[in-house]
């Protein structure tokens, strides 16, 4: 049998795919995933509420099985699966999911730990009181309706929503090609902002934010930083950072703990407890001794017990950094506006809601007016009937049937079977009621000039309308008494007053807006509660890495092959002069320590290389290592050339580095091995790049040996390996740009080089000594006063009597006698000794032995430890901590005192 080609319709598959996918996308966007800007509900939420309304499940009713509610919604309105309906009902009943739950659940509806709700056959639900406000006046034709999925009944397109639910309860949904995520807010604050908009439709968003400052999450917590909220309200998109609420308390004798009492919104509590435990085991979070969840029916409580020596603030910041106890709510306020998805800002959201409520009020007023007019119309007929009671009774009594009686009453005619003599016997007026003077009727007197406008009139030639005639026919005999007549008249007068009021409401937009305000404020008075989420306006959007690092003095070392590490300063014990020292670092073959710097962990380090490049680094960014650890390559931290290496470091406090006045009044004074010096304003080094900047222009064959921070009024001492030094005024070297080579600092014989530079503050020249150290372990102190100020560029004065025993001069330092001296050898041996134990001698002397060197070893570098007393306090505090820990006596106060003494 041949195929019938006439029944085959060729279709371009590409066009069909486009068409079908667009239809699917719009269906998801409009009918499933996005809320309506007017009531803040997706279709499934709206259908669940309407279904409960139709079942009469108000707060005054008994609970009904959730399965019964789901069946109602599925059978009548929702064309999708039962799980989507029940999941919606569950979420609407969860206090930790919705700021103001719309369903009142009875049974297991899940928990903040992620436990799922019980099956729908085990749970029961009804509407909450505030949910009833969402459907208030829905029976007054206030909203449009549409056919349900099978066209057998009607469902509302939107709910009246007596409060701005989209902002109050938020929304969350993923559509096709777009998504929405609207945070919940406090009801009272939202209504205050809405009222402010009604009072001034031109109000700015910043002014609205005075009433509605930030989201208010059902689980409380803290909003950390305000920029994300500001962006979200102004543009509809922003990142709101949420933090768990955490405080410190003593959980048992000598044990402190961080206690979490509120979680960020939509964060699973039990999962985060497990995550923190995993991070502790992986050593990503330090200082935690125990972790337990003590939550019960009275509230949430996670206890993070601290180790005895732990810093609570640092542990707290580590927990925030490595868990979802700090989380981000990505605000994306997308809603359906006139059936189309649109990003709305705060003012847009409020404006669309107010427009919706205005339409609700207009339609409700029109409905009430029509009902009042209809009732007035009936009461008018009853009043006329009572005024002509005998005639009405006669007409009804002598009419053959109900239809005839209705028509006779409408026309005001007697039945043809009734003659006038009979009327006289019945004491009925001789003329039919239609001939009565209507201007004298009670109705006309009550309404006055508005009669024709407000009350329906009968057809021409008729006395009553059909509705009035029917009402008279249904009138009970008991209503014919004098008292009942007065009630009818009284009701009629009241209904006329109501008609006038409703008509005035329709004629005045100002009165309608005032009514919207009054109704909103009534909702606020009834349902408002306290804000749950705190706002930390000072917080940043992200965890600052500095907050995770202990504030302490550290030793930063850099080896010849570029390995670096930081070590707490209390790692090194003080030794007497002439000791053999202790190993300060692990050493690779052919490697040795070239640089050692004592600084604060949060300082700014300016790293200058041999080639004159400058890099920016923070000490806490350098990995911490033990005293014998080898460290990490500096090339992993800064983008240094393969044939370059770090020569010197300048440490500047963070506050000073951000002070413009400080930057412009201080200078970097640099010296090169070939005797050049250069002065450049510190401000020129305040904007480094990841690949470094030019610190000083270096000639071929030359290299940087020292860089120092000056105040612009210092003097400078430079020295050569031959043991000579030049002392000159800093102003002899004028300020230059970064990309310059500088000026000559001192003249050098062909076999010598410059080995060091000292920057001398003006108030220190009388007290400072020049410390000179030779490569074979000899050193001495000489008063700076013995070095007269000369012009720069000369050969200089003798500063150390160089001999075969002393070897070449390797370093000069400016000291005061109270410092500790750190000396490092090429074999990695380091000794810490007090400068005051080194003898003071004249310039032209060899000095004394400051360190015993093993055969083949020699001094590589020398640096100072200025804070001797502070370092000793650190060591003492650490020793007391260790002793108390062994005896089990270390308590929170003792640990705090030790830390305070150090800081």
PDB file of N, CA, C and O in Angstrom, residues 668-679 696-707 716-719 728 733 736 740-748 753-757 792-794:
ATOM      1  N   UNK A 668      62.745  56.663  50.386  1.00  0.00           N
ATOM      2  CA  UNK A 668      63.545  55.447  50.327  1.00  0.00           C
ATOM      3  C   UNK A 668      64.939  55.847  49.869  1.00  0.00           C
ATOM      4  O   UNK A 668      65.105  56.397  48.772  1.00  0.00           O
ATOM      5  N   UNK A 669      65.931  55.593  50.725  1.00  0.00           N
ATOM      6  CA  UNK A 669      67.324  55.878  50.396  1.00  0.00           C
ATOM      7  C   UNK A 669      67.996  54.560  50.071  1.00  0.00           C
ATOM      8  O   UNK A 669      68.043  53.650  50.910  1.00  0.00           O
ATOM      9  N   UNK A 670      68.496  54.426  48.858  1.00  0.00           N
ATOM     10  CA  UNK A 670      69.066  53.168  48.386  1.00  0.00           C
ATOM     11  C   UNK A 670      70.552  53.347  48.061  1.00  0.00           C
ATOM     12  O   UNK A 670      70.997  54.439  47.670  1.00  0.00           O
ATOM     13  N   UNK A 671      71.323  52.267  48.236  1.00  0.00           N
ATOM     14  CA  UNK A 671      72.756  52.272  47.930  1.00  0.00           C
ATOM     15  C   UNK A 671      73.094  51.046  47.105  1.00  0.00           C
ATOM     16  O   UNK A 671      72.509  49.976  47.285  1.00  0.00           O
ATOM     17  N   UNK A 672      74.090  51.209  46.204  1.00  0.00           N
ATOM     18  CA  UNK A 672      74.494  50.084  45.361  1.00  0.00           C
ATOM     19  C   UNK A 672      75.923  49.667  45.699  1.00  0.00           C
ATOM     20  O   UNK A 672      76.674  50.406  46.337  1.00  0.00           O
ATOM     21  N   UNK A 673      76.290  48.515  45.234  1.00  0.00           N
ATOM     22  CA  UNK A 673      77.601  47.976  45.560  1.00  0.00           C
ATOM     23  C   UNK A 673      78.735  48.806  44.956  1.00  0.00           C
ATOM     24  O   UNK A 673      79.846  48.863  45.489  1.00  0.00           O
ATOM     25  N   UNK A 674      78.493  49.488  43.883  1.00  0.00           N
ATOM     26  CA  UNK A 674      79.514  50.312  43.252  1.00  0.00           C
ATOM     27  C   UNK A 674      79.548  51.737  43.792  1.00  0.00           C
ATOM     28  O   UNK A 674      80.145  52.636  43.195  1.00  0.00           O
ATOM     29  N   UNK A 675      78.865  51.959  44.937  1.00  0.00           N
ATOM     30  CA  UNK A 675      78.998  53.225  45.635  1.00  0.00           C
ATOM     31  C   UNK A 675      77.980  54.285  45.301  1.00  0.00           C
ATOM     32  O   UNK A 675      78.119  55.439  45.711  1.00  0.00           O
ATOM     33  N   UNK A 676      76.885  53.944  44.587  1.00  0.00           N
ATOM     34  CA  UNK A 676      75.868  54.928  44.240  1.00  0.00           C
ATOM     35  C   UNK A 676      74.790  54.966  45.328  1.00  0.00           C
ATOM     36  O   UNK A 676      74.464  53.945  45.947  1.00  0.00           O
ATOM     37  N   UNK A 677      74.224  56.168  45.555  1.00  0.00           N
ATOM     38  CA  UNK A 677      73.097  56.317  46.481  1.00  0.00           C
ATOM     39  C   UNK A 677      71.991  57.094  45.757  1.00  0.00           C
ATOM     40  O   UNK A 677      72.274  57.926  44.883  1.00  0.00           O
ATOM     41  N   UNK A 678      70.726  56.819  46.137  1.00  0.00           N
ATOM     42  CA  UNK A 678      69.606  57.524  45.516  1.00  0.00           C
ATOM     43  C   UNK A 678      68.478  57.679  46.522  1.00  0.00           C
ATOM     44  O   UNK A 678      68.193  56.769  47.318  1.00  0.00           O
ATOM     45  N   UNK A 679      67.813  58.847  46.503  1.00  0.00           N
ATOM     46  CA  UNK A 679      66.691  59.130  47.406  1.00  0.00           C
ATOM     47  C   UNK A 679      65.426  59.340  46.575  1.00  0.00           C
ATOM     48  O   UNK A 679      65.423  60.121  45.623  1.00  0.00           O
ATOM     49  N   UNK A 696      65.121  51.292  41.664  1.00  0.00           N
ATOM     50  CA  UNK A 696      66.288  52.104  41.352  1.00  0.00           C
ATOM     51  C   UNK A 696      66.902  51.548  40.066  1.00  0.00           C
ATOM     52  O   UNK A 696      66.926  50.330  39.848  1.00  0.00           O
ATOM     53  N   UNK A 697      67.358  52.442  39.205  1.00  0.00           N
ATOM     54  CA  UNK A 697      67.994  52.002  37.963  1.00  0.00           C
ATOM     55  C   UNK A 697      69.418  51.528  38.278  1.00  0.00           C
ATOM     56  O   UNK A 697      70.216  52.266  38.846  1.00  0.00           O
ATOM     57  N   UNK A 698      69.711  50.291  37.921  1.00  0.00           N
ATOM     58  CA  UNK A 698      71.008  49.679  38.227  1.00  0.00           C
ATOM     59  C   UNK A 698      71.837  49.556  36.950  1.00  0.00           C
ATOM     60  O   UNK A 698      71.360  49.025  35.935  1.00  0.00           O
ATOM     61  N   UNK A 699      73.100  50.045  37.026  1.00  0.00           N
ATOM     62  CA  UNK A 699      74.000  49.897  35.872  1.00  0.00           C
ATOM     63  C   UNK A 699      74.437  48.442  35.728  1.00  0.00           C
ATOM     64  O   UNK A 699      74.398  47.662  36.695  1.00  0.00           O
ATOM     65  N   UNK A 700      74.857  48.095  34.551  1.00  0.00           N
ATOM     66  CA  UNK A 700      75.348  46.748  34.316  1.00  0.00           C
ATOM     67  C   UNK A 700      76.571  46.486  35.195  1.00  0.00           C
ATOM     68  O   UNK A 700      77.481  47.313  35.289  1.00  0.00           O
ATOM     69  N   UNK A 701      76.597  45.354  35.867  1.00  0.00           N
ATOM     70  CA  UNK A 701      77.692  45.004  36.744  1.00  0.00           C
ATOM     71  C   UNK A 701      77.531  45.500  38.163  1.00  0.00           C
ATOM     72  O   UNK A 701      78.302  45.122  39.061  1.00  0.00           O
ATOM     73  N   UNK A 702      76.520  46.326  38.397  1.00  0.00           N
ATOM     74  CA  UNK A 702      76.253  46.836  39.743  1.00  0.00           C
ATOM     75  C   UNK A 702      75.059  46.091  40.329  1.00  0.00           C
ATOM     76  O   UNK A 702      74.334  45.370  39.632  1.00  0.00           O
ATOM     77  N   UNK A 703      74.848  46.262  41.637  1.00  0.00           N
ATOM     78  CA  UNK A 703      73.670  45.675  42.278  1.00  0.00           C
ATOM     79  C   UNK A 703      73.337  46.461  43.536  1.00  0.00           C
ATOM     80  O   UNK A 703      74.194  47.139  44.116  1.00  0.00           O
ATOM     81  N   UNK A 704      72.098  46.349  43.946  1.00  0.00           N
ATOM     82  CA  UNK A 704      71.624  47.025  45.157  1.00  0.00           C
ATOM     83  C   UNK A 704      72.164  46.308  46.397  1.00  0.00           C
ATOM     84  O   UNK A 704      72.187  45.076  46.442  1.00  0.00           O
ATOM     85  N   UNK A 705      72.589  47.080  47.417  1.00  0.00           N
ATOM     86  CA  UNK A 705      73.043  46.451  48.660  1.00  0.00           C
ATOM     87  C   UNK A 705      72.212  46.851  49.867  1.00  0.00           C
ATOM     88  O   UNK A 705      72.168  46.137  50.865  1.00  0.00           O
ATOM     89  N   UNK A 706      71.513  47.983  49.793  1.00  0.00           N
ATOM     90  CA  UNK A 706      70.760  48.438  50.961  1.00  0.00           C
ATOM     91  C   UNK A 706      69.714  49.444  50.530  1.00  0.00           C
ATOM     92  O   UNK A 706      69.898  50.199  49.561  1.00  0.00           O
ATOM     93  N   UNK A 707      68.593  49.438  51.231  1.00  0.00           N
ATOM     94  CA  UNK A 707      67.554  50.459  51.062  1.00  0.00           C
ATOM     95  C   UNK A 707      66.990  50.756  52.437  1.00  0.00           C
ATOM     96  O   UNK A 707      66.750  49.837  53.226  1.00  0.00           O
ATOM     97  N   UNK A 716      73.665  60.100  56.607  1.00  0.00           N
ATOM     98  CA  UNK A 716      73.868  58.764  56.061  1.00  0.00           C
ATOM     99  C   UNK A 716      75.320  58.346  56.256  1.00  0.00           C
ATOM    100  O   UNK A 716      76.241  59.147  56.030  1.00  0.00           O
ATOM    101  N   UNK A 717      75.508  57.100  56.695  1.00  0.00           N
ATOM    102  CA  UNK A 717      76.848  56.511  56.788  1.00  0.00           C
ATOM    103  C   UNK A 717      76.903  55.341  55.821  1.00  0.00           C
ATOM    104  O   UNK A 717      76.072  54.437  55.895  1.00  0.00           O
ATOM    105  N   UNK A 718      77.878  55.380  54.919  1.00  0.00           N
ATOM    106  CA  UNK A 718      78.097  54.250  54.010  1.00  0.00           C
ATOM    107  C   UNK A 718      79.515  53.740  54.245  1.00  0.00           C
ATOM    108  O   UNK A 718      80.421  54.506  54.624  1.00  0.00           O
ATOM    109  N   UNK A 719      79.727  52.432  54.067  1.00  0.00           N
ATOM    110  CA  UNK A 719      81.040  51.846  54.355  1.00  0.00           C
ATOM    111  C   UNK A 719      81.430  50.886  53.248  1.00  0.00           C
ATOM    112  O   UNK A 719      80.572  50.290  52.570  1.00  0.00           O
ATOM    113  N   UNK A 728      77.632  61.569  55.556  1.00  0.00           N
ATOM    114  CA  UNK A 728      77.220  62.789  54.844  1.00  0.00           C
ATOM    115  C   UNK A 728      75.739  63.068  55.112  1.00  0.00           C
ATOM    116  O   UNK A 728      74.988  62.213  55.591  1.00  0.00           O
ATOM    117  N   UNK A 733      71.909  64.317  48.694  1.00  0.00           N
ATOM    118  CA  UNK A 733      71.318  63.517  47.614  1.00  0.00           C
ATOM    119  C   UNK A 733      69.885  64.008  47.403  1.00  0.00           C
ATOM    120  O   UNK A 733      69.009  63.758  48.229  1.00  0.00           O
ATOM    121  N   UNK A 736      64.875  61.933  43.663  1.00  0.00           N
ATOM    122  CA  UNK A 736      64.789  61.580  42.244  1.00  0.00           C
ATOM    123  C   UNK A 736      63.635  60.606  42.031  1.00  0.00           C
ATOM    124  O   UNK A 736      63.103  60.031  42.988  1.00  0.00           O
ATOM    125  N   UNK A 740      65.900  56.096  38.120  1.00  0.00           N
ATOM    126  CA  UNK A 740      67.158  56.839  38.021  1.00  0.00           C
ATOM    127  C   UNK A 740      68.239  56.062  38.754  1.00  0.00           C
ATOM    128  O   UNK A 740      67.944  55.226  39.617  1.00  0.00           O
ATOM    129  N   UNK A 741      69.532  56.350  38.454  1.00  0.00           N
ATOM    130  CA  UNK A 741      70.643  55.611  39.051  1.00  0.00           C
ATOM    131  C   UNK A 741      71.178  56.265  40.303  1.00  0.00           C
ATOM    132  O   UNK A 741      71.924  55.655  41.059  1.00  0.00           O
ATOM    133  N   UNK A 742      70.840  57.532  40.567  1.00  0.00           N
ATOM    134  CA  UNK A 742      71.289  58.203  41.764  1.00  0.00           C
ATOM    135  C   UNK A 742      72.593  58.953  41.577  1.00  0.00           C
ATOM    136  O   UNK A 742      73.010  59.258  40.448  1.00  0.00           O
ATOM    137  N   UNK A 743      73.273  59.213  42.725  1.00  0.00           N
ATOM    138  CA  UNK A 743      74.535  59.952  42.736  1.00  0.00           C
ATOM    139  C   UNK A 743      75.569  59.133  43.496  1.00  0.00           C
ATOM    140  O   UNK A 743      75.241  58.188  44.211  1.00  0.00           O
ATOM    141  N   UNK A 744      76.894  59.543  43.361  1.00  0.00           N
ATOM    142  CA  UNK A 744      77.963  58.793  44.017  1.00  0.00           C
ATOM    143  C   UNK A 744      77.918  59.006  45.523  1.00  0.00           C
ATOM    144  O   UNK A 744      77.855  60.122  46.018  1.00  0.00           O
ATOM    145  N   UNK A 745      78.003  57.895  46.263  1.00  0.00           N
ATOM    146  CA  UNK A 745      78.025  57.962  47.716  1.00  0.00           C
ATOM    147  C   UNK A 745      79.431  58.005  48.274  1.00  0.00           C
ATOM    148  O   UNK A 745      79.716  58.745  49.213  1.00  0.00           O
ATOM    149  N   UNK A 746      80.335  57.196  47.733  1.00  0.00           N
ATOM    150  CA  UNK A 746      81.740  57.215  48.141  1.00  0.00           C
ATOM    151  C   UNK A 746      82.597  56.650  47.024  1.00  0.00           C
ATOM    152  O   UNK A 746      82.121  55.885  46.174  1.00  0.00           O
ATOM    153  N   UNK A 747      83.911  57.062  47.048  1.00  0.00           N
ATOM    154  CA  UNK A 747      84.855  56.541  46.070  1.00  0.00           C
ATOM    155  C   UNK A 747      85.392  55.200  46.552  1.00  0.00           C
ATOM    156  O   UNK A 747      85.723  55.052  47.731  1.00  0.00           O
ATOM    157  N   UNK A 748      85.504  54.252  45.647  1.00  0.00           N
ATOM    158  CA  UNK A 748      85.961  52.913  46.009  1.00  0.00           C
ATOM    159  C   UNK A 748      87.190  52.538  45.195  1.00  0.00           C
ATOM    160  O   UNK A 748      87.201  52.705  43.974  1.00  0.00           O
ATOM    161  N   UNK A 753      84.263  47.226  47.462  1.00  0.00           N
ATOM    162  CA  UNK A 753      82.855  47.468  47.164  1.00  0.00           C
ATOM    163  C   UNK A 753      82.189  48.044  48.408  1.00  0.00           C
ATOM    164  O   UNK A 753      82.708  47.936  49.520  1.00  0.00           O
ATOM    165  N   UNK A 754      80.995  48.623  48.206  1.00  0.00           N
ATOM    166  CA  UNK A 754      80.249  49.172  49.349  1.00  0.00           C
ATOM    167  C   UNK A 754      79.473  48.030  50.006  1.00  0.00           C
ATOM    168  O   UNK A 754      78.816  47.239  49.317  1.00  0.00           O
ATOM    169  N   UNK A 755      79.558  47.944  51.370  1.00  0.00           N
ATOM    170  CA  UNK A 755      78.948  46.806  52.072  1.00  0.00           C
ATOM    171  C   UNK A 755      77.763  47.177  52.934  1.00  0.00           C
ATOM    172  O   UNK A 755      77.028  46.295  53.397  1.00  0.00           O
ATOM    173  N   UNK A 756      77.559  48.466  53.181  1.00  0.00           N
ATOM    174  CA  UNK A 756      76.447  48.809  54.049  1.00  0.00           C
ATOM    175  C   UNK A 756      76.141  50.281  54.073  1.00  0.00           C
ATOM    176  O   UNK A 756      76.941  51.108  53.628  1.00  0.00           O
ATOM    177  N   UNK A 757      74.954  50.601  54.585  1.00  0.00           N
ATOM    178  CA  UNK A 757      74.517  51.993  54.704  1.00  0.00           C
ATOM    179  C   UNK A 757      73.679  52.135  55.965  1.00  0.00           C
ATOM    180  O   UNK A 757      72.867  51.272  56.299  1.00  0.00           O
ATOM    181  N   UNK A 792      79.467  63.887  50.484  1.00  0.00           N
ATOM    182  CA  UNK A 792      79.375  62.554  49.901  1.00  0.00           C
ATOM    183  C   UNK A 792      80.352  62.424  48.737  1.00  0.00           C
ATOM    184  O   UNK A 792      80.788  63.420  48.139  1.00  0.00           O
ATOM    185  N   UNK A 793      80.715  61.211  48.387  1.00  0.00           N
ATOM    186  CA  UNK A 793      81.589  60.956  47.245  1.00  0.00           C
ATOM    187  C   UNK A 793      83.059  60.848  47.581  1.00  0.00           C
ATOM    188  O   UNK A 793      83.871  60.598  46.692  1.00  0.00           O
ATOM    189  N   UNK A 794      83.434  60.989  48.885  1.00  0.00           N
ATOM    190  CA  UNK A 794      84.836  60.870  49.253  1.00  0.00           C
ATOM    191  C   UNK A 794      85.240  59.444  49.575  1.00  0.00           C
ATOM    192  O   UNK A 794      84.422  58.510  49.562  1.00  0.00           O
TER     193      UNK A 794
END
